[in-house]
């Protein structure tokens, strides 16, 4: 099928199958699973993934064509986003054939939901300093016993499986003693607790592991080589975040120029000039994102420059919520006001997916090629390293 | 001009700081207004009567002392009607009928001042008032409302018993979880006319700036302390210039904010001609600096600062709520432009 | 919308960049305008005819190509009347009498466009002009002046031989040592009426923004290179977050500025309805970003950047001179407000 | 004499002796020396310095009283500022009695002019990485032979003596191989070359040393203990800079609110708001400086907080020149316009006396008590250390 035909077929399928409203009559996860199964059966899930493991084996061109056709629909794929964007590609890249056979197809068909278990309270930006332990227990039939705590885990309360990074050796430097596992989220000893963010919503979870066992066949990659597997996952994470940056919805944001011009006094020249400033920054970033997208289509991979776009988005998000509340005044401090929510969620953009400081390091090191900071943590055995929060 | 605290003022600060540290730590702040803490604030420290003239049972102190106290209640994010009662007290010392002052000094009365930016929202007929106040700070916690009302002889200040007849109070959930607001509807509520509406806007600006100074100081202290114990990549995060330089800039804002608050409070007490410009400067600079410091303190905490259970968002939200409390902040800049005859 | 250069445009860029690197390095820039370099720019690269229509001997290229070239002449801080001749060419392609274009395309004529913000400063009687132009960019270097003049039939564009009678030119020393200005007094100077004054303000904004993009790119390149070789306290300064993070922020400005320039140039060529907003955006964003980057590039050089013999101040001064070239920068913001109907 | 009498006497003396205009009829240095001799003879030079070496042996109170009385006069003491503020106090603190005897009185009486020779092209913020060498030559009668280059030296073209920091041992870490000397600026082999700054003015010099000899008796402090002497000098430098911060003249600055309101269009609300912003920042810093001064008078030494004030001044200076040129527009780009000069000299405030980055480090480390950066340069022998500019 040529690309134009492919696109036409996708358009027709979406017209007939995409949910047009987001009504909550049935359970959202059930509806999402049902949709995902139809999507898979129609051949639109895992478009570029290998056929052998359940994908379609097509190219970026088909995937892009489908994404462009799907842009105007709100497809209910959120609970699968970690699996499709991060853990699935990691298994395809680094799993054993048995693991690919077992996990990839159910993931693509939406039968099983995945989460990703890397971050810890003491290991935020510095993921590799994590402390969750996995200890080998050969007496129990070659399995591992896991204890520790993870945090910032999306969709964990729906997840069947998790991709878990744990420490298996404390006598070597921190990057060299980590191993990657697939963990059964329904196993006794796994506790999922919702984590409320500063806006009062609970989009994330904390996960506690209390003597949770994992068979060795669910280990992904070699023992103590987990960091290289995690780098694969994080690369996929960055790709899927930067693919989403600048997409949709910004015009409906309560702190956008379009929304504010309806509510604030544009008769005041100072207010008008503030809206101009917001317009300038919004356009500047939107055009940068569009240029990155055009370059990507032309085969120029943006690489770490996507981190510059993410940094600018974090700053713009904070700036516009702050500006909007100033323009609106006292009403913006009422919890029911859309801007109260905007100012409460604005910091999230700077904190999820890498702080602004981490983004600046990435841009400085990888885009500008600046010399690295001296590192004190690359050679010290983990057990002698300062980690987390301590005096 | 006096920008340095006297020994007595420093002692007052230490006393309030020590009291609040013990009686109103942040876990308790999350529980909201506690009248018992207020009773002790008055009993042990006499704070409710701080700026009430001596003849009404107060200590007769000035804005300088009030600023010292508000800086501490701000730093502690003290919930409840302390700030609005201070606002009301500033108003009540400047009207004919001062009777309420005695109750305030004794800590019996918590009064909420409603001072809508655009004139009076109420109308009175000499004995009762009608009208709606959309946002009254601590309106659910206070017992008495003090507000301007339009009557036959112009705009006067009236006092209304908030627990009395003709009063409907609706709690408003606010951005700032440590201090609420209420919508207050008055439908023929009995009111007492206190006298012509006094001109107190400048003093309210100074008082609020003092609270903001406390909020920003506590926020900076918190993130500096965290930067000394939190490790990333094997080093304390405070050793990274990316963090250190930002904290240094925040310190510069704090130093300037404190200087402005001391100056504006001194002007209120000693140099009334300088007060309008000093008060507008205080809101224009300190309100913004407070939010910027609270914002950066939250962001520098990393992910943990984004959680509900961490305290960072409490400072951030108080800072934003305070910044817009008196209206869109541009009004203070516009006032400065007018005062400078630009 | 097209924000990425075509292969031909990239080749043009490389050719101009290589030429200027060899023919006009910074030590030579300090010596000022060199007509021989311009002769080669035309002879070897044909740049003077770039946007001249083919029927007048040019290459008939668009603003996109002009922007590519101006970015390079900006990055090289090329002295002399290149920018103003480009401005004049934009004007001349839009008037009735296009004769001058042939001379420009051949590189024989350098024309200075005087486009005072507030309308025409000159008056003409059909054959001669009178009046004073306070600041004409490259006014001492150009041979022909192109300027609006008031006459009986409205404002027209006129051309005046700057070496001819009735012309008094006074060189003005400027902040930017790499490109001068002149005061031009016309007292009955023979003038040729070219046609009604065309509306070219938006295109001038885009052209200037392209030069500014080059200035900021070169400034950032220079400080990034320095940060990789300069040592302080035993480490390359680029390894300190205090420097690295600032450079990362400067890079973000550069990425956005480039995106805006590509967009505005595309709009000029392909989407005239979008041009006014794109052009105002280009000046409002790129002018400011260029100065900020040039400023920080100078400051991050440390003491050496403050010396006359170092090149940092050349970028800094060009950036400031460009920022105010078309008037106080607020005019671009005001225009955006009007275009957005705010 | 009580303080009030002291103040009255100072006032009377200044009224009779301070030059009232700054006309350049006679050579400025000759006039300055003449005035300095009268100042010394009247007992107003070195007010707090020890009597034994030519000072008055009085207290800070008298010095402050004199400074306050002198505030309204433009005393021609600029060429003596390095000697009075830095090198003189260093000799009083750390010199031998013979050195004090020889140098201090002529310095206080303005008979000899001093400069300070620490900074080098390769050692800016990091002064201790300097490369000028002093090699002992016992054959020549216990003297030192100096070769190297210094830079950023004020008043060097008028100076009789210089306080020179040079490297005497390259086999030890950088701070431990430095020695301090007094060098004769008239010695053959000393070349003073004016250094033009970016505004085109030459307020500084480069100094070249080509086999310049210094007798060992002109060594200040022990061999290889020069860094501790330099720290004394830099402490005095910081004190004399912070004493000057926020003093005089700012209202006449061409980019001040007062100057701008005369020249720009204040009918435009946006222009007015920009002037308000400048007013706010100017007042904020002025009040901070006044508070520091009041604290100092009350006996609270500002310490490193003065670096915060210096940082803010550097930023304000840059901000206001930048803002003013934006408000004025094209005219501001003419070299003759006062703002062209303002924008050209504005960066100097950020670069002299420590860059903004160094100031932020000082505030972070010494005011906020933040943990130091790991240092790679404290233990390596100097000859193995990376210094200056190199790939």
PDB file of N, CA, C and O in Angstrom, chain A residues 121 126 152 196-198 268 271 318 322 325-327 330-331 333-335 343-345 348 351 373 376-377 386 388-391, chain B residues 135 173-175 229-231 233-236 240 288 291 298-299 302-303 306-308 313 316-317 320 324 327-330:
ATOM      1  N   UNK A 121      12.589   8.631  46.233  1.00  0.00           N
ATOM      2  CA  UNK A 121      12.616   9.889  46.979  1.00  0.00           C
ATOM      3  C   UNK A 121      14.035  10.454  47.102  1.00  0.00           C
ATOM      4  O   UNK A 121      14.245  11.653  47.038  1.00  0.00           O
ATOM      5  N   UNK A 126      19.281  12.491  39.931  1.00  0.00           N
ATOM      6  CA  UNK A 126      20.388  11.530  39.932  1.00  0.00           C
ATOM      7  C   UNK A 126      19.831  10.118  40.103  1.00  0.00           C
ATOM      8  O   UNK A 126      19.975   9.486  41.150  1.00  0.00           O
ATOM      9  N   UNK A 152       6.857   8.927  41.941  1.00  0.00           N
ATOM     10  CA  UNK A 152       6.569   9.607  40.666  1.00  0.00           C
ATOM     11  C   UNK A 152       6.156   8.610  39.580  1.00  0.00           C
ATOM     12  O   UNK A 152       6.470   8.792  38.413  1.00  0.00           O
ATOM     13  N   UNK A 196      -0.266  12.793  46.200  1.00  0.00           N
ATOM     14  CA  UNK A 196      -0.979  14.021  45.876  1.00  0.00           C
ATOM     15  C   UNK A 196       0.013  15.112  45.517  1.00  0.00           C
ATOM     16  O   UNK A 196       0.973  15.349  46.260  1.00  0.00           O
ATOM     17  N   UNK A 197      -0.197  15.787  44.398  1.00  0.00           N
ATOM     18  CA  UNK A 197       0.705  16.884  44.067  1.00  0.00           C
ATOM     19  C   UNK A 197       0.187  18.184  44.681  1.00  0.00           C
ATOM     20  O   UNK A 197      -0.861  18.209  45.327  1.00  0.00           O
ATOM     21  N   UNK A 198       0.944  19.267  44.489  1.00  0.00           N
ATOM     22  CA  UNK A 198       0.625  20.516  45.188  1.00  0.00           C
ATOM     23  C   UNK A 198      -0.691  21.132  44.737  1.00  0.00           C
ATOM     24  O   UNK A 198      -1.220  22.014  45.412  1.00  0.00           O
ATOM     25  N   UNK A 268      -6.021  49.081  29.357  1.00  0.00           N
ATOM     26  CA  UNK A 268      -4.816  49.565  30.042  1.00  0.00           C
ATOM     27  C   UNK A 268      -3.601  49.215  29.183  1.00  0.00           C
ATOM     28  O   UNK A 268      -3.332  48.042  28.915  1.00  0.00           O
ATOM     29  N   UNK A 271      -1.357  46.502  30.545  1.00  0.00           N
ATOM     30  CA  UNK A 271      -1.899  45.147  30.410  1.00  0.00           C
ATOM     31  C   UNK A 271      -1.689  44.647  28.982  1.00  0.00           C
ATOM     32  O   UNK A 271      -1.252  43.519  28.753  1.00  0.00           O
ATOM     33  N   UNK A 318       5.504  28.568  33.579  1.00  0.00           N
ATOM     34  CA  UNK A 318       5.577  29.302  34.857  1.00  0.00           C
ATOM     35  C   UNK A 318       5.296  30.779  34.617  1.00  0.00           C
ATOM     36  O   UNK A 318       4.520  31.406  35.340  1.00  0.00           O
ATOM     37  N   UNK A 322       2.021  32.900  36.154  1.00  0.00           N
ATOM     38  CA  UNK A 322       2.373  33.999  37.059  1.00  0.00           C
ATOM     39  C   UNK A 322       1.829  35.322  36.525  1.00  0.00           C
ATOM     40  O   UNK A 322       1.173  36.098  37.244  1.00  0.00           O
ATOM     41  N   UNK A 325      -2.126  35.568  36.703  1.00  0.00           N
ATOM     42  CA  UNK A 325      -2.662  35.850  38.041  1.00  0.00           C
ATOM     43  C   UNK A 325      -2.412  37.300  38.426  1.00  0.00           C
ATOM     44  O   UNK A 325      -3.245  37.923  39.080  1.00  0.00           O
ATOM     45  N   UNK A 326      -1.287  37.847  38.019  1.00  0.00           N
ATOM     46  CA  UNK A 326      -1.047  39.260  38.303  1.00  0.00           C
ATOM     47  C   UNK A 326      -2.046  40.146  37.580  1.00  0.00           C
ATOM     48  O   UNK A 326      -2.519  41.145  38.125  1.00  0.00           O
ATOM     49  N   UNK A 327      -2.341  39.798  36.340  1.00  0.00           N
ATOM     50  CA  UNK A 327      -3.253  40.640  35.571  1.00  0.00           C
ATOM     51  C   UNK A 327      -4.672  40.568  36.132  1.00  0.00           C
ATOM     52  O   UNK A 327      -5.378  41.565  36.167  1.00  0.00           O
ATOM     53  N   UNK A 330      -7.089  39.724  42.667  1.00  0.00           N
ATOM     54  CA  UNK A 330      -7.543  38.921  43.800  1.00  0.00           C
ATOM     55  C   UNK A 330      -8.347  37.674  43.441  1.00  0.00           C
ATOM     56  O   UNK A 330      -8.201  36.632  44.069  1.00  0.00           O
ATOM     57  N   UNK A 331      -9.189  37.766  42.422  1.00  0.00           N
ATOM     58  CA  UNK A 331     -10.001  36.608  42.035  1.00  0.00           C
ATOM     59  C   UNK A 331      -9.175  35.386  41.695  1.00  0.00           C
ATOM     60  O   UNK A 331      -9.618  34.246  41.836  1.00  0.00           O
ATOM     61  N   UNK A 333      -6.902  34.191  43.169  1.00  0.00           N
ATOM     62  CA  UNK A 333      -6.507  33.439  44.362  1.00  0.00           C
ATOM     63  C   UNK A 333      -7.647  32.588  44.913  1.00  0.00           C
ATOM     64  O   UNK A 333      -7.513  31.974  45.970  1.00  0.00           O
ATOM     65  N   UNK A 334      -8.769  32.563  44.229  1.00  0.00           N
ATOM     66  CA  UNK A 334      -9.854  31.673  44.648  1.00  0.00           C
ATOM     67  C   UNK A 334      -9.630  30.292  44.051  1.00  0.00           C
ATOM     68  O   UNK A 334      -9.294  30.162  42.866  1.00  0.00           O
ATOM     69  N   UNK A 335      -9.806  29.271  44.863  1.00  0.00           N
ATOM     70  CA  UNK A 335      -9.456  27.914  44.412  1.00  0.00           C
ATOM     71  C   UNK A 335     -10.254  27.501  43.194  1.00  0.00           C
ATOM     72  O   UNK A 335      -9.786  26.718  42.373  1.00  0.00           O
ATOM     73  N   UNK A 343      -1.688  28.236  38.349  1.00  0.00           N
ATOM     74  CA  UNK A 343      -0.484  28.603  39.113  1.00  0.00           C
ATOM     75  C   UNK A 343      -0.031  27.420  39.972  1.00  0.00           C
ATOM     76  O   UNK A 343       1.151  27.281  40.285  1.00  0.00           O
ATOM     77  N   UNK A 344      -0.963  26.543  40.332  1.00  0.00           N
ATOM     78  CA  UNK A 344      -0.599  25.372  41.144  1.00  0.00           C
ATOM     79  C   UNK A 344       0.052  24.265  40.334  1.00  0.00           C
ATOM     80  O   UNK A 344       0.849  23.505  40.871  1.00  0.00           O
ATOM     81  N   UNK A 345      -0.303  24.151  39.073  1.00  0.00           N
ATOM     82  CA  UNK A 345       0.304  23.071  38.285  1.00  0.00           C
ATOM     83  C   UNK A 345       1.518  23.548  37.493  1.00  0.00           C
ATOM     84  O   UNK A 345       2.308  22.732  37.024  1.00  0.00           O
ATOM     85  N   UNK A 348       4.981  22.034  37.787  1.00  0.00           N
ATOM     86  CA  UNK A 348       5.132  20.646  37.375  1.00  0.00           C
ATOM     87  C   UNK A 348       5.920  20.487  36.082  1.00  0.00           C
ATOM     88  O   UNK A 348       6.714  19.558  35.933  1.00  0.00           O
ATOM     89  N   UNK A 351       9.498  20.378  36.752  1.00  0.00           N
ATOM     90  CA  UNK A 351      10.005  19.330  37.636  1.00  0.00           C
ATOM     91  C   UNK A 351       9.865  17.938  37.033  1.00  0.00           C
ATOM     92  O   UNK A 351      10.645  17.046  37.350  1.00  0.00           O
ATOM     93  N   UNK A 373      31.356  18.846  34.287  1.00  0.00           N
ATOM     94  CA  UNK A 373      31.752  19.112  35.678  1.00  0.00           C
ATOM     95  C   UNK A 373      32.628  17.973  36.165  1.00  0.00           C
ATOM     96  O   UNK A 373      32.434  16.823  35.767  1.00  0.00           O
ATOM     97  N   UNK A 376      32.410  13.440  41.260  1.00  0.00           N
ATOM     98  CA  UNK A 376      32.957  12.762  42.438  1.00  0.00           C
ATOM     99  C   UNK A 376      32.304  11.398  42.618  1.00  0.00           C
ATOM    100  O   UNK A 376      32.705  10.622  43.478  1.00  0.00           O
ATOM    101  N   UNK A 377      31.249  11.109  41.807  1.00  0.00           N
ATOM    102  CA  UNK A 377      30.424   9.940  42.116  1.00  0.00           C
ATOM    103  C   UNK A 377      30.618   8.790  41.135  1.00  0.00           C
ATOM    104  O   UNK A 377      29.869   7.832  41.173  1.00  0.00           O
ATOM    105  N   UNK A 386      27.832   9.479  49.194  1.00  0.00           N
ATOM    106  CA  UNK A 386      26.767  10.257  49.790  1.00  0.00           C
ATOM    107  C   UNK A 386      25.574  10.238  48.840  1.00  0.00           C
ATOM    108  O   UNK A 386      25.717  10.550  47.654  1.00  0.00           O
ATOM    109  N   UNK A 388      20.973  10.790  48.515  1.00  0.00           N
ATOM    110  CA  UNK A 388      19.709  11.202  49.135  1.00  0.00           C
ATOM    111  C   UNK A 388      19.855  12.494  49.911  1.00  0.00           C
ATOM    112  O   UNK A 388      20.439  13.453  49.448  1.00  0.00           O
ATOM    113  N   UNK A 389      19.302  12.487  51.122  1.00  0.00           N
ATOM    114  CA  UNK A 389      19.287  13.682  51.948  1.00  0.00           C
ATOM    115  C   UNK A 389      19.999  13.372  53.241  1.00  0.00           C
ATOM    116  O   UNK A 389      19.571  12.503  53.992  1.00  0.00           O
ATOM    117  N   UNK A 390      21.099  14.035  53.492  1.00  0.00           N
ATOM    118  CA  UNK A 390      21.851  13.763  54.717  1.00  0.00           C
ATOM    119  C   UNK A 390      22.756  14.939  55.062  1.00  0.00           C
ATOM    120  O   UNK A 390      23.152  15.710  54.196  1.00  0.00           O
ATOM    121  N   UNK A 391      23.073  15.061  56.328  1.00  0.00           N
ATOM    122  CA  UNK A 391      23.887  16.195  56.776  1.00  0.00           C
ATOM    123  C   UNK A 391      25.365  15.913  56.500  1.00  0.00           C
ATOM    124  O   UNK A 391      25.751  14.790  56.271  1.00  0.00           O
TER     125      UNK A 391
ATOM    126  N   UNK B 135     -14.937  39.056  48.474  1.00  0.00           N
ATOM    127  CA  UNK B 135     -13.806  38.333  49.053  1.00  0.00           C
ATOM    128  C   UNK B 135     -13.358  39.043  50.320  1.00  0.00           C
ATOM    129  O   UNK B 135     -12.706  40.080  50.249  1.00  0.00           O
ATOM    130  N   UNK B 173     -13.098  28.572  49.077  1.00  0.00           N
ATOM    131  CA  UNK B 173     -11.844  27.848  49.071  1.00  0.00           C
ATOM    132  C   UNK B 173     -10.838  28.715  48.329  1.00  0.00           C
ATOM    133  O   UNK B 173     -11.152  29.312  47.308  1.00  0.00           O
ATOM    134  N   UNK B 174      -9.644  28.817  48.875  1.00  0.00           N
ATOM    135  CA  UNK B 174      -8.671  29.698  48.238  1.00  0.00           C
ATOM    136  C   UNK B 174      -7.428  28.933  47.834  1.00  0.00           C
ATOM    137  O   UNK B 174      -7.139  27.852  48.342  1.00  0.00           O
ATOM    138  N   UNK B 175      -6.707  29.553  46.904  1.00  0.00           N
ATOM    139  CA  UNK B 175      -5.416  29.027  46.476  1.00  0.00           C
ATOM    140  C   UNK B 175      -4.543  28.706  47.684  1.00  0.00           C
ATOM    141  O   UNK B 175      -3.916  27.653  47.762  1.00  0.00           O
ATOM    142  N   UNK B 229      21.778  19.731  52.719  1.00  0.00           N
ATOM    143  CA  UNK B 229      21.667  18.314  53.086  1.00  0.00           C
ATOM    144  C   UNK B 229      21.281  17.406  51.921  1.00  0.00           C
ATOM    145  O   UNK B 229      21.471  16.197  51.986  1.00  0.00           O
ATOM    146  N   UNK B 230      20.742  17.988  50.846  1.00  0.00           N
ATOM    147  CA  UNK B 230      20.312  17.154  49.729  1.00  0.00           C
ATOM    148  C   UNK B 230      21.499  16.898  48.792  1.00  0.00           C
ATOM    149  O   UNK B 230      22.207  17.829  48.410  1.00  0.00           O
ATOM    150  N   UNK B 231      21.656  15.627  48.439  1.00  0.00           N
ATOM    151  CA  UNK B 231      22.777  15.229  47.598  1.00  0.00           C
ATOM    152  C   UNK B 231      22.270  14.849  46.209  1.00  0.00           C
ATOM    153  O   UNK B 231      21.224  14.204  46.086  1.00  0.00           O
ATOM    154  N   UNK B 233      24.289  13.420  42.541  1.00  0.00           N
ATOM    155  CA  UNK B 233      25.563  13.101  41.891  1.00  0.00           C
ATOM    156  C   UNK B 233      26.735  13.211  42.868  1.00  0.00           C
ATOM    157  O   UNK B 233      27.806  13.704  42.526  1.00  0.00           O
ATOM    158  N   UNK B 234      26.478  12.774  44.108  1.00  0.00           N
ATOM    159  CA  UNK B 234      27.557  12.698  45.085  1.00  0.00           C
ATOM    160  C   UNK B 234      27.952  14.005  45.742  1.00  0.00           C
ATOM    161  O   UNK B 234      28.909  14.041  46.515  1.00  0.00           O
ATOM    162  N   UNK B 235      27.245  15.097  45.425  1.00  0.00           N
ATOM    163  CA  UNK B 235      27.578  16.391  46.037  1.00  0.00           C
ATOM    164  C   UNK B 235      26.318  17.022  46.595  1.00  0.00           C
ATOM    165  O   UNK B 235      25.224  16.862  46.028  1.00  0.00           O
ATOM    166  N   UNK B 236      26.460  17.817  47.651  1.00  0.00           N
ATOM    167  CA  UNK B 236      25.330  18.611  48.122  1.00  0.00           C
ATOM    168  C   UNK B 236      24.903  19.557  47.005  1.00  0.00           C
ATOM    169  O   UNK B 236      25.748  20.176  46.345  1.00  0.00           O
ATOM    170  N   UNK B 240      26.554  23.230  43.858  1.00  0.00           N
ATOM    171  CA  UNK B 240      26.477  23.506  42.419  1.00  0.00           C
ATOM    172  C   UNK B 240      26.180  24.988  42.193  1.00  0.00           C
ATOM    173  O   UNK B 240      25.260  25.531  42.809  1.00  0.00           O
ATOM    174  N   UNK B 288       6.446  41.358  44.558  1.00  0.00           N
ATOM    175  CA  UNK B 288       7.032  40.607  43.451  1.00  0.00           C
ATOM    176  C   UNK B 288       8.193  39.740  43.940  1.00  0.00           C
ATOM    177  O   UNK B 288       8.303  38.567  43.615  1.00  0.00           O
ATOM    178  N   UNK B 291       7.083  36.597  45.758  1.00  0.00           N
ATOM    179  CA  UNK B 291       6.643  35.482  44.912  1.00  0.00           C
ATOM    180  C   UNK B 291       7.817  34.842  44.183  1.00  0.00           C
ATOM    181  O   UNK B 291       7.916  33.621  44.090  1.00  0.00           O
ATOM    182  N   UNK B 298      10.584  26.745  45.679  1.00  0.00           N
ATOM    183  CA  UNK B 298       9.847  25.519  45.356  1.00  0.00           C
ATOM    184  C   UNK B 298      10.541  24.745  44.239  1.00  0.00           C
ATOM    185  O   UNK B 298      10.779  23.546  44.343  1.00  0.00           O
ATOM    186  N   UNK B 299      10.883  25.452  43.172  1.00  0.00           N
ATOM    187  CA  UNK B 299      11.496  24.764  42.027  1.00  0.00           C
ATOM    188  C   UNK B 299      12.820  24.108  42.410  1.00  0.00           C
ATOM    189  O   UNK B 299      13.120  23.001  41.967  1.00  0.00           O
ATOM    190  N   UNK B 302      13.161  20.541  43.689  1.00  0.00           N
ATOM    191  CA  UNK B 302      12.977  19.394  42.799  1.00  0.00           C
ATOM    192  C   UNK B 302      11.602  18.783  43.015  1.00  0.00           C
ATOM    193  O   UNK B 302      10.687  19.418  43.564  1.00  0.00           O
ATOM    194  N   UNK B 303      11.447  17.536  42.568  1.00  0.00           N
ATOM    195  CA  UNK B 303      10.151  16.882  42.581  1.00  0.00           C
ATOM    196  C   UNK B 303       9.435  16.924  43.924  1.00  0.00           C
ATOM    197  O   UNK B 303       8.221  17.116  43.989  1.00  0.00           O
ATOM    198  N   UNK B 306       6.992  19.581  44.697  1.00  0.00           N
ATOM    199  CA  UNK B 306       5.735  19.589  43.944  1.00  0.00           C
ATOM    200  C   UNK B 306       4.661  18.755  44.642  1.00  0.00           C
ATOM    201  O   UNK B 306       3.520  18.716  44.200  1.00  0.00           O
ATOM    202  N   UNK B 307       5.021  18.113  45.742  1.00  0.00           N
ATOM    203  CA  UNK B 307       4.046  17.258  46.418  1.00  0.00           C
ATOM    204  C   UNK B 307       3.238  18.055  47.436  1.00  0.00           C
ATOM    205  O   UNK B 307       3.700  19.059  47.983  1.00  0.00           O
ATOM    206  N   UNK B 308       2.046  17.561  47.699  1.00  0.00           N
ATOM    207  CA  UNK B 308       1.161  18.213  48.668  1.00  0.00           C
ATOM    208  C   UNK B 308       1.740  18.111  50.072  1.00  0.00           C
ATOM    209  O   UNK B 308       1.625  19.041  50.872  1.00  0.00           O
ATOM    210  N   UNK B 313       4.846  24.283  48.778  1.00  0.00           N
ATOM    211  CA  UNK B 313       3.716  24.927  48.088  1.00  0.00           C
ATOM    212  C   UNK B 313       2.950  25.875  48.992  1.00  0.00           C
ATOM    213  O   UNK B 313       2.286  26.791  48.508  1.00  0.00           O
ATOM    214  N   UNK B 316       4.655  29.166  48.520  1.00  0.00           N
ATOM    215  CA  UNK B 316       4.406  29.599  47.144  1.00  0.00           C
ATOM    216  C   UNK B 316       3.002  30.174  46.997  1.00  0.00           C
ATOM    217  O   UNK B 316       2.786  31.231  46.409  1.00  0.00           O
ATOM    218  N   UNK B 317       2.030  29.481  47.574  1.00  0.00           N
ATOM    219  CA  UNK B 317       0.638  29.915  47.421  1.00  0.00           C
ATOM    220  C   UNK B 317       0.344  31.150  48.266  1.00  0.00           C
ATOM    221  O   UNK B 317      -0.391  32.046  47.843  1.00  0.00           O
ATOM    222  N   UNK B 320       1.728  34.094  46.349  1.00  0.00           N
ATOM    223  CA  UNK B 320       0.887  34.522  45.227  1.00  0.00           C
ATOM    224  C   UNK B 320      -0.400  35.179  45.737  1.00  0.00           C
ATOM    225  O   UNK B 320      -0.810  36.231  45.231  1.00  0.00           O
ATOM    226  N   UNK B 324      -1.576  39.419  45.115  1.00  0.00           N
ATOM    227  CA  UNK B 324      -2.770  39.972  44.474  1.00  0.00           C
ATOM    228  C   UNK B 324      -3.833  40.393  45.489  1.00  0.00           C
ATOM    229  O   UNK B 324      -4.942  40.773  45.106  1.00  0.00           O
ATOM    230  N   UNK B 327      -5.290  43.834  44.980  1.00  0.00           N
ATOM    231  CA  UNK B 327      -5.630  44.170  43.608  1.00  0.00           C
ATOM    232  C   UNK B 327      -4.508  43.724  42.699  1.00  0.00           C
ATOM    233  O   UNK B 327      -3.484  43.250  43.171  1.00  0.00           O
ATOM    234  N   UNK B 328      -4.700  43.857  41.384  1.00  0.00           N
ATOM    235  CA  UNK B 328      -3.606  43.520  40.466  1.00  0.00           C
ATOM    236  C   UNK B 328      -2.377  44.350  40.846  1.00  0.00           C
ATOM    237  O   UNK B 328      -2.499  45.552  41.081  1.00  0.00           O
ATOM    238  N   UNK B 329      -1.216  43.736  40.942  1.00  0.00           N
ATOM    239  CA  UNK B 329      -0.052  44.464  41.449  1.00  0.00           C
ATOM    240  C   UNK B 329       0.304  45.715  40.649  1.00  0.00           C
ATOM    241  O   UNK B 329       0.993  46.591  41.171  1.00  0.00           O
ATOM    242  N   UNK B 330      -0.161  45.829  39.417  1.00  0.00           N
ATOM    243  CA  UNK B 330       0.206  47.018  38.641  1.00  0.00           C
ATOM    244  C   UNK B 330      -0.325  48.304  39.275  1.00  0.00           C
ATOM    245  O   UNK B 330       0.183  49.386  38.995  1.00  0.00           O
TER     246      UNK B 330
END
